[in-house]
Coordinates of C-alpha atoms in Angstrom, one line a residue:
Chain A
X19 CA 17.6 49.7 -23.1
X20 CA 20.6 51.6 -22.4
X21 CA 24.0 49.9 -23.2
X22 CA 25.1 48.6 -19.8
X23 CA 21.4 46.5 -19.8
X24 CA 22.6 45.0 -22.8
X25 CA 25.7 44.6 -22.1
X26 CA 24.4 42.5 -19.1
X27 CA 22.0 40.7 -20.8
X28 CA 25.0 39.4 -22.8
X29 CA 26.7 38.4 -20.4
X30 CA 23.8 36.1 -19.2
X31 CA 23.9 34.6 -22.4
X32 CA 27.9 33.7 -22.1
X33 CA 27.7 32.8 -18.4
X34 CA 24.6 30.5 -19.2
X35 CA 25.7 29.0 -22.5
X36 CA 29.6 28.6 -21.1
X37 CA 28.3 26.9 -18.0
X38 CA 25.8 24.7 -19.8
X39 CA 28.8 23.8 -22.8
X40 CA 31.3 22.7 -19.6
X41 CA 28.3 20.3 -17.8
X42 CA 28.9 17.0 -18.8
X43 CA 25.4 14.8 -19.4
X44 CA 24.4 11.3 -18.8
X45 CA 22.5 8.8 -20.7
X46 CA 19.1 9.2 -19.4
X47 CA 16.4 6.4 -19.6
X48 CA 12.7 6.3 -19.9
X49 CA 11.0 5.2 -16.8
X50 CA 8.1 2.6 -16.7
X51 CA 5.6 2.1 -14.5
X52 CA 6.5 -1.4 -12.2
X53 CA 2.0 -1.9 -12.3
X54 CA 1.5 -2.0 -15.8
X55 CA 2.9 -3.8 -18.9
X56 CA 2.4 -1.1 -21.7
X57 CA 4.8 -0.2 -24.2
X58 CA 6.7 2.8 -24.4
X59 CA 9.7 2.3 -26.2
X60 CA 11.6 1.2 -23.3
X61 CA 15.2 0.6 -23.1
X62 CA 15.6 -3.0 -22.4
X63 CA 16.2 -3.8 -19.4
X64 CA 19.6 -5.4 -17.8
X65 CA 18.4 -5.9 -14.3
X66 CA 17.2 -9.6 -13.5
X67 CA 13.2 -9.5 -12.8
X68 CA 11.7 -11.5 -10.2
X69 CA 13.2 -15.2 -10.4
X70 CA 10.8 -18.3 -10.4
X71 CA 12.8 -20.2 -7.2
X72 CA 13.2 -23.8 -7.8
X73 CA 16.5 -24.3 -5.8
X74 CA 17.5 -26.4 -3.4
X75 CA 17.6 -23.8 -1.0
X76 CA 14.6 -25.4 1.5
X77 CA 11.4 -23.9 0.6
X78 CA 8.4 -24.3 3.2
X79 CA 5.3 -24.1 2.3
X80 CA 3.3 -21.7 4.7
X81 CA 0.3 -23.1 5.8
X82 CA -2.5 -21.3 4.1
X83 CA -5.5 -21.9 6.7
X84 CA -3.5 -20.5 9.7
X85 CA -4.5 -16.8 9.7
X86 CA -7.4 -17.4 7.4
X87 CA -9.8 -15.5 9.8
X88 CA -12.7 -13.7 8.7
X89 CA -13.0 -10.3 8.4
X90 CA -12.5 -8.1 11.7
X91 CA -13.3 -4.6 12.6
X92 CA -9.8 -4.0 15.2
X93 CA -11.0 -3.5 18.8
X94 CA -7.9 -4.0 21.1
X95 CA -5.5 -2.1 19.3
X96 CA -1.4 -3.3 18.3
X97 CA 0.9 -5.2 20.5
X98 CA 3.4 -2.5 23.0
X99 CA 6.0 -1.3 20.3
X100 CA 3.9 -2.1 17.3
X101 CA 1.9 -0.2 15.1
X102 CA -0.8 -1.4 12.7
X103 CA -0.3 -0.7 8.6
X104 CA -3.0 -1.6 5.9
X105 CA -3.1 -2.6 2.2
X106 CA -6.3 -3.2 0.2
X107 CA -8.2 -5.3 2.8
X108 CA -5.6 -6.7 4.7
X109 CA -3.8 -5.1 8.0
X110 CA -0.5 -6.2 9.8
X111 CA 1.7 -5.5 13.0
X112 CA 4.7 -3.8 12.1
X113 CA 7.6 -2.8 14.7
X114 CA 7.2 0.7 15.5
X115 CA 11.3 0.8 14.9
X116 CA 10.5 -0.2 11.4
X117 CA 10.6 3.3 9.8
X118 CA 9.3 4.1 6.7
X119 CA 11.2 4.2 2.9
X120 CA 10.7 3.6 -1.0
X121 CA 13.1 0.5 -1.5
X122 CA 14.9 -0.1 -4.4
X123 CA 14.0 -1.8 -7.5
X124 CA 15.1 -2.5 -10.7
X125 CA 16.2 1.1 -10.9
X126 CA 18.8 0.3 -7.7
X127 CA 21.9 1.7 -9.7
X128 CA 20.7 4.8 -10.2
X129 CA 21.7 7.9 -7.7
X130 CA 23.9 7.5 -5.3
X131 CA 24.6 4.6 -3.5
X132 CA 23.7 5.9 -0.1
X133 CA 20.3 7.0 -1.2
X134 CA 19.0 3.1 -0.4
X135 CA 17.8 2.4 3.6
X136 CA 19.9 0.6 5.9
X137 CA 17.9 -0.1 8.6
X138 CA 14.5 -2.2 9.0
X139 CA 11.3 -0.4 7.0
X140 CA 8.1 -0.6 5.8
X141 CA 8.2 0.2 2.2
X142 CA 6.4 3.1 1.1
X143 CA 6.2 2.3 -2.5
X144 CA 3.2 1.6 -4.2
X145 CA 1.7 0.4 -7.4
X146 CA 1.6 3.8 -9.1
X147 CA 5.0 5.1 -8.5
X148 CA 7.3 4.8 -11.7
X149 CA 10.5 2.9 -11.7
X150 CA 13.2 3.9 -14.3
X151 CA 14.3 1.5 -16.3
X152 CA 17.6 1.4 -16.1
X153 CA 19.9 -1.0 -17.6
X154 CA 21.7 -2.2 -14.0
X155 CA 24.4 -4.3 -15.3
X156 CA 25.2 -6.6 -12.2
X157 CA 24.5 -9.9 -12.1
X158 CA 21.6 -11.0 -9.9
X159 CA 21.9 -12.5 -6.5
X160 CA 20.9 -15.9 -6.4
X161 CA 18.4 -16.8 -5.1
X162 CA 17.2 -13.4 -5.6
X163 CA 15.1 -13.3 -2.1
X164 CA 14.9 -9.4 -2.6
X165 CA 13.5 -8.9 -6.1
X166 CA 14.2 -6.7 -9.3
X167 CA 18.1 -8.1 -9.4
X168 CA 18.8 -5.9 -6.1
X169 CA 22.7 -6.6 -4.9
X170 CA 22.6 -8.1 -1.2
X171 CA 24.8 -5.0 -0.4
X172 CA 21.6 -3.0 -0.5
X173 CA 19.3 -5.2 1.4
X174 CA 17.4 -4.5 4.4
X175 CA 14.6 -5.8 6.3
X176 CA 11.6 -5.0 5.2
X177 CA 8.0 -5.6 4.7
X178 CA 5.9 -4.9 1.6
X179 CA 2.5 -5.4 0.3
X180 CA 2.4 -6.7 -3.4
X181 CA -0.9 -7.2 -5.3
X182 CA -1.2 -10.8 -6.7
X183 CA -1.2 -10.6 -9.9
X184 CA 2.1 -8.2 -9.9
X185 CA 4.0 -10.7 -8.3
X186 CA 2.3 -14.3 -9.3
X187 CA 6.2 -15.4 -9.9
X188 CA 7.1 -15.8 -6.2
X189 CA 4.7 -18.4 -4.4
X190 CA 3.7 -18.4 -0.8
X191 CA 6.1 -19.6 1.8
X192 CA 9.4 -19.3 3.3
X193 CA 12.8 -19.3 2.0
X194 CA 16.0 -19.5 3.3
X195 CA 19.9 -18.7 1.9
X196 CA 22.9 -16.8 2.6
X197 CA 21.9 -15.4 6.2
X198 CA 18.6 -13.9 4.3
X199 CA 15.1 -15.0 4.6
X200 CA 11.9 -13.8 2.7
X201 CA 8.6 -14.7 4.1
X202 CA 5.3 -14.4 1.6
X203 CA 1.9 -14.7 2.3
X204 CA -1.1 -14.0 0.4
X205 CA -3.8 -12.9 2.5
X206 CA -7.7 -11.6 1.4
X207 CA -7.0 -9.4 -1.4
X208 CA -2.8 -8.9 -1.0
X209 CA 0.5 -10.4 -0.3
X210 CA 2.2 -9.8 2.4
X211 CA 6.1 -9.7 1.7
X212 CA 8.9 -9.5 4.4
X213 CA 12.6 -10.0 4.2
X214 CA 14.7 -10.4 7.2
X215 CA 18.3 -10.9 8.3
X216 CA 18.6 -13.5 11.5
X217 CA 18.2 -10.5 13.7
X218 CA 15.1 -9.6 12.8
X219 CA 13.7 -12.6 11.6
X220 CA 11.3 -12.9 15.1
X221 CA 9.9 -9.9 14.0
X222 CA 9.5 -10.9 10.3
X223 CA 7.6 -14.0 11.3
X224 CA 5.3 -11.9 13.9
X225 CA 4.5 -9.6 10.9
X226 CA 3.2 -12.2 9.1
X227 CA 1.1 -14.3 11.5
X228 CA -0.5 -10.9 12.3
X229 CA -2.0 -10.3 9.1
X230 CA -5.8 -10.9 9.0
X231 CA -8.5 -9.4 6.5
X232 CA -10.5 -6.3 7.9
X233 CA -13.2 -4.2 6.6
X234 CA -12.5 -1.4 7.9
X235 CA -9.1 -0.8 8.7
X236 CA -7.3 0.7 12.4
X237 CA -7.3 4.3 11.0
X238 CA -11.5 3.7 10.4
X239 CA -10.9 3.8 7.0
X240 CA -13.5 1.3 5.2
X241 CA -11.5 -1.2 2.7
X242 CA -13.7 0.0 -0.3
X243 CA -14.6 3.8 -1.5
X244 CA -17.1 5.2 -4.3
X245 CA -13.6 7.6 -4.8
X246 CA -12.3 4.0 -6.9
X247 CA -15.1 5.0 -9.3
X248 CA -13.8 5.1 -12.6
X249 CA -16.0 9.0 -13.1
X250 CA -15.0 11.5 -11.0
X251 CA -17.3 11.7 -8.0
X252 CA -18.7 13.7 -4.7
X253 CA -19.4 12.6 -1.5
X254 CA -22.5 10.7 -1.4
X255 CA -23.3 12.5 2.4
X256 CA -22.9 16.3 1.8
X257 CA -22.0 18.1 5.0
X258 CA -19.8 21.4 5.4
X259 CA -16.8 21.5 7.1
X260 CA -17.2 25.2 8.0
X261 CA -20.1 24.3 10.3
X262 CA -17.4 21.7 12.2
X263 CA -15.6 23.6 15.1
X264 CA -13.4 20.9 16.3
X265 CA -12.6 17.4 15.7
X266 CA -11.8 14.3 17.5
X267 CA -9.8 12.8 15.0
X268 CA -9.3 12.6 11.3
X269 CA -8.6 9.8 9.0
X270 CA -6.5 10.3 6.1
X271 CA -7.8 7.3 3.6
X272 CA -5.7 6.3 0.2
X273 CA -7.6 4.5 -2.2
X274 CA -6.4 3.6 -5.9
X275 CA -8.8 5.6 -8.1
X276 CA -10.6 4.8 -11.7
X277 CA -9.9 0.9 -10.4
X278 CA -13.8 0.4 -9.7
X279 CA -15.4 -0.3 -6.7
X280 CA -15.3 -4.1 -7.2
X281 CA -12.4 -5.1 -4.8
X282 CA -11.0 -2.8 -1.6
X283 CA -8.8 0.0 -3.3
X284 CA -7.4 1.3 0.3
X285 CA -3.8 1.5 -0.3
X286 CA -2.2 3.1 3.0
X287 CA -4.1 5.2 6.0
X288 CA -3.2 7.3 8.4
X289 CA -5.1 9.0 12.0
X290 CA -4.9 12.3 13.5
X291 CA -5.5 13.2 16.5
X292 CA -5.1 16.6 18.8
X293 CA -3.3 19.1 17.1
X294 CA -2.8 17.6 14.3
X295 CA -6.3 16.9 13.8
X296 CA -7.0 20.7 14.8
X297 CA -3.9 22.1 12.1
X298 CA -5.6 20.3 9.3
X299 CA -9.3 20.7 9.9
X300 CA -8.2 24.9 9.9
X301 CA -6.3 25.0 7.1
X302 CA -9.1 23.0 4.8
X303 CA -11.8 25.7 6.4
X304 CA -9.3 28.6 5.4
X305 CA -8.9 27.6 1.9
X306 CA -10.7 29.4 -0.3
X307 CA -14.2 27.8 -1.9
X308 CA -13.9 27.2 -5.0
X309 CA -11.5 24.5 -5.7
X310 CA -8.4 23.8 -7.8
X311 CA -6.0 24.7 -8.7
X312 CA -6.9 23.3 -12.2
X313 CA -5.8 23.9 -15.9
X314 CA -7.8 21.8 -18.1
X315 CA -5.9 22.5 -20.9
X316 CA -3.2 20.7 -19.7
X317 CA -4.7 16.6 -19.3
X318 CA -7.0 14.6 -20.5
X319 CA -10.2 15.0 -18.0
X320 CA -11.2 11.8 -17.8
X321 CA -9.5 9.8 -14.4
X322 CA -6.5 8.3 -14.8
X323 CA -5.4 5.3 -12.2
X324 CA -3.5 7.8 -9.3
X325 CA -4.5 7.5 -5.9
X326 CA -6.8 10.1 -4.3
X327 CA -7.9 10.3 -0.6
X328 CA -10.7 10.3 2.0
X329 CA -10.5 12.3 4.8
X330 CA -12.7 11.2 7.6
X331 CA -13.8 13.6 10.0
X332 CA -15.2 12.3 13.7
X333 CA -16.5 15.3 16.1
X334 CA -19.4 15.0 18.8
X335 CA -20.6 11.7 17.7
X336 CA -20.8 12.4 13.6
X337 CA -19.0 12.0 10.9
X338 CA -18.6 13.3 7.2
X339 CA -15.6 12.6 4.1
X340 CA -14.2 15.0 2.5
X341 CA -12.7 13.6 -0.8
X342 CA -9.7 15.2 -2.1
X343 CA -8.4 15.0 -6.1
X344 CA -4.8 16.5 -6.1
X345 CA -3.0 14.9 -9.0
X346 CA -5.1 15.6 -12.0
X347 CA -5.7 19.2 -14.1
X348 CA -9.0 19.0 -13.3
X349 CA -11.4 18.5 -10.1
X350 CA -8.8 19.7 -7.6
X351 CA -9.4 20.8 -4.0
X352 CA -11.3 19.8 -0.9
X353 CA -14.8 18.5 -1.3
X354 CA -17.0 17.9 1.6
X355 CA -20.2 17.5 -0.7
X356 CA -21.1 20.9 0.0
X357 CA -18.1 23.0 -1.3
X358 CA -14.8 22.5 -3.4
X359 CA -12.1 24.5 -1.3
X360 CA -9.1 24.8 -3.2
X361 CA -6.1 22.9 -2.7
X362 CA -3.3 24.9 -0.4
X363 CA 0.0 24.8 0.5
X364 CA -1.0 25.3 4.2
X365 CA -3.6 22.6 4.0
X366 CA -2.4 19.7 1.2
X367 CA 0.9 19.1 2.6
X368 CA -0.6 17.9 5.7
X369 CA -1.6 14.7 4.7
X370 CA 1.8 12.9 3.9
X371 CA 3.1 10.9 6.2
X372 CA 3.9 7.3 6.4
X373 CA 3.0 4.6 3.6
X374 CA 0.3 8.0 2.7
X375 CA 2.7 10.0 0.1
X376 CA 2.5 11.9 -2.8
X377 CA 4.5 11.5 -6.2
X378 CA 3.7 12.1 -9.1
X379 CA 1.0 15.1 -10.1
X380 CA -0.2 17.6 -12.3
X381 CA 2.0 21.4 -11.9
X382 CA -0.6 22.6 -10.0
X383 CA -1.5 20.5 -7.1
X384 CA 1.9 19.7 -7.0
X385 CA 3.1 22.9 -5.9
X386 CA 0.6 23.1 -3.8
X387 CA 0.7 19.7 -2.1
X388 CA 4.8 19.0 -1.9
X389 CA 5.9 20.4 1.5
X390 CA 7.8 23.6 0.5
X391 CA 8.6 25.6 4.0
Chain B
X10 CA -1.7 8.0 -46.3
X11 CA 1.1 5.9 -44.4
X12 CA 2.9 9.0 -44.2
X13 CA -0.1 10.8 -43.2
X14 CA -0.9 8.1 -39.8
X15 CA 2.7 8.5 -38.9
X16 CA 2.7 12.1 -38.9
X17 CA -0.7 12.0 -36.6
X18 CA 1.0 9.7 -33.8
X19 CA 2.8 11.6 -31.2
X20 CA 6.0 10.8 -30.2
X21 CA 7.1 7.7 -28.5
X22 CA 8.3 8.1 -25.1
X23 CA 11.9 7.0 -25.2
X24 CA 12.4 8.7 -28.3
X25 CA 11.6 11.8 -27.2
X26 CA 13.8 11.3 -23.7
X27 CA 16.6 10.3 -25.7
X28 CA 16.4 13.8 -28.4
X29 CA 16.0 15.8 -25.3
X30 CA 17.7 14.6 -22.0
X31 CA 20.8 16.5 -22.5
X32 CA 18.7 19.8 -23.2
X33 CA 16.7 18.7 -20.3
X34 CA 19.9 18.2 -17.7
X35 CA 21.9 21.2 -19.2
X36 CA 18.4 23.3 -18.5
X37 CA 18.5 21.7 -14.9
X38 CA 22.3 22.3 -13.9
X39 CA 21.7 25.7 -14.8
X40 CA 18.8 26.1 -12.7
X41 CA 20.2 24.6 -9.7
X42 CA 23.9 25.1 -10.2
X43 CA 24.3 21.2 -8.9
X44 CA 25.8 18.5 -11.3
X45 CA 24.7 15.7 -8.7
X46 CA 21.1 17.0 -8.5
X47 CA 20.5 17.9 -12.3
X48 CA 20.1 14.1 -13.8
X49 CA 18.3 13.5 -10.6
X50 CA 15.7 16.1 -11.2
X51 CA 15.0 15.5 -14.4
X52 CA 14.6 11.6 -13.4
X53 CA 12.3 12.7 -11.8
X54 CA 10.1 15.1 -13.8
X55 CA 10.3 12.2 -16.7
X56 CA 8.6 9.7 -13.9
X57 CA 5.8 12.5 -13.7
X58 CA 5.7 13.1 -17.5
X59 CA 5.3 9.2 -17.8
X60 CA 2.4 8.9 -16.2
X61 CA 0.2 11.5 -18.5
X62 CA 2.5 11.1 -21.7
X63 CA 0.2 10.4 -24.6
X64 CA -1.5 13.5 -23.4
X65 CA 1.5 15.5 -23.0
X66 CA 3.0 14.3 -26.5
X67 CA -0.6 14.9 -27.6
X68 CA -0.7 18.5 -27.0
X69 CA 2.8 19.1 -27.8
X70 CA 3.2 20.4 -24.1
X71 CA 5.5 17.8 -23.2
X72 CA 8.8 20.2 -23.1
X73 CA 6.9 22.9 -20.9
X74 CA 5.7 20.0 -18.4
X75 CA 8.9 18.5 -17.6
X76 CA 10.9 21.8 -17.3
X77 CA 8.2 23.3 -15.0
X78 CA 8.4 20.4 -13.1
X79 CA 11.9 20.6 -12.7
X80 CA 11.9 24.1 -11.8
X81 CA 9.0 23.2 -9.3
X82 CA 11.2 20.2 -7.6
X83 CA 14.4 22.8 -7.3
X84 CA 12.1 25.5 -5.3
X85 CA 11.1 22.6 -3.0
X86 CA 14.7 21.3 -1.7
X87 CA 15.9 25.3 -2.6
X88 CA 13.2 26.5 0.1
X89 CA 14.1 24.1 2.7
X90 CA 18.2 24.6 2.2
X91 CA 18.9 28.5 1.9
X92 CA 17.8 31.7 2.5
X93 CA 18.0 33.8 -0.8
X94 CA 18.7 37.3 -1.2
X95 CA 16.0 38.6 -3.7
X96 CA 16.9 41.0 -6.2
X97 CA 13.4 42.6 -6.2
X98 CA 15.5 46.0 -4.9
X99 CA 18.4 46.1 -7.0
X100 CA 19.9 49.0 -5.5
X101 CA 20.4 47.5 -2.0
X102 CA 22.0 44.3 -3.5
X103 CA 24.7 46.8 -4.9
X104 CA 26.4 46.8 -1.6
X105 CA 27.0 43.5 -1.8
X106 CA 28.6 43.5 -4.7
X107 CA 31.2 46.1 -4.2
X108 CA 33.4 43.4 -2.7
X109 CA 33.4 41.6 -5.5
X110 CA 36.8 40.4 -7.2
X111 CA 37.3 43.5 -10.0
X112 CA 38.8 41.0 -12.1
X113 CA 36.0 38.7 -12.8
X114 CA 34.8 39.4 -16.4
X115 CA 31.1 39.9 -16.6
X116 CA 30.2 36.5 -17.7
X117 CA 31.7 35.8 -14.4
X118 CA 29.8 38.0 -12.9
X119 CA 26.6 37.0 -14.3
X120 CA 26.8 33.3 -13.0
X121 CA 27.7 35.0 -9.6
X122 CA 24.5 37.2 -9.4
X123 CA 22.5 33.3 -10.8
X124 CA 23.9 32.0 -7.4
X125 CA 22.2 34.7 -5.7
X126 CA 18.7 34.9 -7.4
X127 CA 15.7 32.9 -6.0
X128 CA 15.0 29.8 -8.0
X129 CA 12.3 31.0 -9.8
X130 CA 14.1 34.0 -10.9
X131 CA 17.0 32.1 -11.8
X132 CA 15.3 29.9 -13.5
X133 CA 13.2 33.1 -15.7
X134 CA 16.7 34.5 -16.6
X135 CA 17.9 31.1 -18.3
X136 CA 14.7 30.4 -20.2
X137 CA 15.2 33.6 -21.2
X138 CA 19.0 34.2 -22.0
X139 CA 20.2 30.2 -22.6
X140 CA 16.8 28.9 -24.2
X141 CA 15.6 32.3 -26.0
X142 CA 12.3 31.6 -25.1
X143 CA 9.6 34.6 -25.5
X144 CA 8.1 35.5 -22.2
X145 CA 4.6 34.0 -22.6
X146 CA 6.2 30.5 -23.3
X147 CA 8.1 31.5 -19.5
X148 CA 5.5 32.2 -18.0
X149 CA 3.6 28.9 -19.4
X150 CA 6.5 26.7 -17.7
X151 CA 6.8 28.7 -14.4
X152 CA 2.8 29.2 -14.1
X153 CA 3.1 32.3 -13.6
X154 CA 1.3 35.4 -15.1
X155 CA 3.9 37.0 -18.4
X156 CA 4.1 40.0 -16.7
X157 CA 5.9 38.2 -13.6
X158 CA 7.7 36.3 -15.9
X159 CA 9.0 39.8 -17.2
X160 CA 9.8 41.2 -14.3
X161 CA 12.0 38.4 -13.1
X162 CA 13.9 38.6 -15.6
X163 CA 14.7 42.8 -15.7
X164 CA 15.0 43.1 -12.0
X165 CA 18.0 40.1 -12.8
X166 CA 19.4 42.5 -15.8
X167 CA 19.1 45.2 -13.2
X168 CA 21.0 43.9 -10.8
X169 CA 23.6 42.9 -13.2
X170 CA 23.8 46.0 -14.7
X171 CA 24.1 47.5 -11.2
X172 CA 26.8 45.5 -10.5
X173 CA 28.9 45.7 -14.0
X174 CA 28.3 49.6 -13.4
X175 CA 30.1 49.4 -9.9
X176 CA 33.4 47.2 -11.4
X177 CA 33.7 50.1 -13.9
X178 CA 37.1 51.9 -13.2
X179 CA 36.5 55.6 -12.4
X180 CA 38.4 57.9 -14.4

């Protein structure tokens, strides 16, 4: 190395270490994960939790027999404007000008304040996203018809699906205060939870009153899967994608894995159709057999609760699942039952959208599977 | 044999955030150059390390997970925002340096050519020059084969070098 190399390697060291002395750090928190009580050490927590309401603020009891239909398969599709979202074994109407966004939580003071939604949404978080826990020093609202201490400056409307026993604080029925009302229902298997302003509180109450219990859901996702097994598994009905020239649509199923098969596990869906049906069904076939990426060094092997999905393929009358792994360091890739195609960044990207997203993850699937072009 | 069982746990969660989030955020400002996005970043990569922590802590692989993951995070919004000039030729990236204020001292001119580099290459050169790390340990947190790892970071010292050579007054 001649002198000018080192001399420039030395001045990366002084550019580096003079920049990182000038940066000024924050207190940084341990995050926890909002489905499970486990102990990590946490930072206690400033930020009021869900309040048990016993104000005299008018609460209503919402009938619990009215929507207490049996289970449907959908036949006539949503309302003009409306579009149809699913949780578990439960599916709703939602205004298609409800968009789609992670609301905040407990962990509301962190970032910037513009970060939270403004506008009406159905929230996109589920039980296996982690929430920092952050010590948000403001007082509650009260009544607190949001949740998790959230200031009414960063309300919204919004609907939400909560499982029972994660939210067993708040009963069932309406409440009123401060120009606000929250709406919860607990249908089959879920809650249904909406907030509204007055503006939007027709559409809050429509949201409800649509929610009925389904088996299989409007994307033709089936409530339950074998990929809940707590054991990593295959498709029971081996086919090979290769052999598949075009589709007619394919259904991107989310189940909650390593919960068992016991109760319905679907936690969001989404359908394609046309070219998006086309773009995905190529890019599996183009992936190379073999599966992964994995690096077993790097996690314990044994599944861990994540979600994983189901894609449903429909062409000329048949159809076969492909199961997909993507968050683990093991059992990546495409399955059909046939072949493990690996997971790519042409192929695993397409299957976000929606209340269907993708957090956390192992290095490798997640460079593969986070949109990067 | 107390001593012994607390020796075998691995390290609790919020400890270990607590010893190492300023390492952690200083790693991530230098890797994106963003004050706002660094504690964001890292936010994030501790919500990923969460979920597989007692494995992490476990294999003592903790440190490597979350920087990788930050590194990973910065490519993703660094992809979608700029177009990078890559140093992989170092002699046509001279030209752009000649206009270059003379006066800058090389450290200067250092954190000018970090602006420049792709994100991975960027973030090669500080594990290498701010965190010492050996090259296989760089290659472990940017999955990457060493010899990649290697070459990010010379074609960077090339560059530099070609560019400290051109501020040289001429005699």
């Amino acid at each position: 190395m001649n002198d000018l190399e080192t001399r420039a390697e030395q001045a990366f060291r002084d550019a580096l270490s003079r920049q990182a002395d000038a940066f000024e750090t924050i207190s940084l928190t341990p995050v926890r994960r909002e489905s499970h009580a486990r102990r990590i050490g946490l930072i206690a927590v400033a930020a009021s939790l869900l309040l048990v309401l016993g104000t005299a603020v008018g609460v209503a009891l919402w009938p619990r027999n009215s929507a207490d239909r049996g289970p449907v398969e959908d036949t006539a599709g949503p309302a003009a404007g409306w579009r149809y979202e699913s949780y578990r074994d439960v599916q709703i109407e939602v205004p298609v000008s409800w968009g789609y966004e992670r609301g905040p939580r407990s962990d509301w003071c962190g970032g910037r304040d513009d970060r939270h939604p403004t506008e009406p949404y159905s929230d996109v978080f589920n039980r296996f996203d982690g929430v920092e826990a952050v010590g948000c020093m403001e007082e509650a609202p009260d009544p607190d018809l949001h949740g998790d201490g959230v200031p009414k400056r960063y309300w919204a409307p919004h609907v939400k699906f909560l499982d029972p026993e994660l939210s067993a604080a708040v009963p069932d029925g309406t409440t009123a205060a401060g120009g606000w009302t929250r709406i919860v229902k607990t249908v089959g298997s879920t809650r249904v939870w909406v907030l509204a302003d007055a503006e939007h509180l027709d559409e809050a109450g429509r949201i409800v009153e649509s929610a009925r219990v389904v088996t299989v859901d409007h994307s033709g996702c089936p409530v339950t899967s074998p990929i809940q097994a707590k054991a990593w598994v295959r498709p029971s009905e081996p086919f090979d994608v290769a052999a598949v020239d075009k589709v007619d649509s394919i259904a991107v199923c989310q189940y909650a894995m390593a919960e068992g098969t016991a109760k319905p596990g679907l936690l969001a869906s989404r359908l394609l159709e046309g070219a998006a049906a086309d773009d995905l069904l190529d890019a599996i076939k183009a992936a190379p057999v073999g599966g992964g990426p994995n690096a077993p060094e790097n996690c314990l092997h044994e599944p861990s609760p994540n979600p994983a999905e189901v894609l449903r393929l429909t062409w000329a009358g048949s159809t076969g699942e492909i199961y997909v792994y993507n968050r683990s360091c093991v059992n990546n890739g495409f399955d059909d039952g046939t072949h493990r195609r690996e997971l790519t960044r042409d192929a695993c990207p397409l299957l976000w959208d929606g209340r269907v997203t993708y957090t956390s993850a192992s290095s490798g699937p997640h460079q593969r599977c986070v949109l990067t072009r | 044999m107390a001593d012994a069982d607390e020796a075998a746990q691995p390290p609790d969660f919020g400890e270990w955030v607590a010893a190492r989030g300023p390492a952690l955020q200083r790693f991530a400002y230098l890797v994106t150059r963003s004050a706002d996005d660094a504690p964001d970043l890292v936010q994030d990569a501790l919500a990923r390390a969460f979920t597989r922590w007692d494995d992490l802590a476990r294999r003592g692989t903790a440190d490597a997970y979350v920087r990788r993951s930050i590194v990973n995070a910065n490519i993703s919004g660094w992809r979608k925002r700029r177009r990078l000039v890559s140093v992989a030729e170092p002699e046509e990236y001279v030209a752009a340096a000649a206009s270059t204020d003379a006066a800058h001292d090389d450290a200067d001119a250092a954190w000018q050519l970090c602006a420049e580099l792709p994100a991975k290459q960027r973030a090669a050169v500080v594990l290498r020059f701010y965190e010492d790390l050996p090259f296989a340990q760089i290659a472990v947190i940017l999955d990457c084969p060493e010899s990649t790892a290697r070459s990010h970071v010379h074609r960077a010292v090339l560059a530099l070098r070609a560019r400290l050579s051109e501020s040289e007054p001429t005699s």
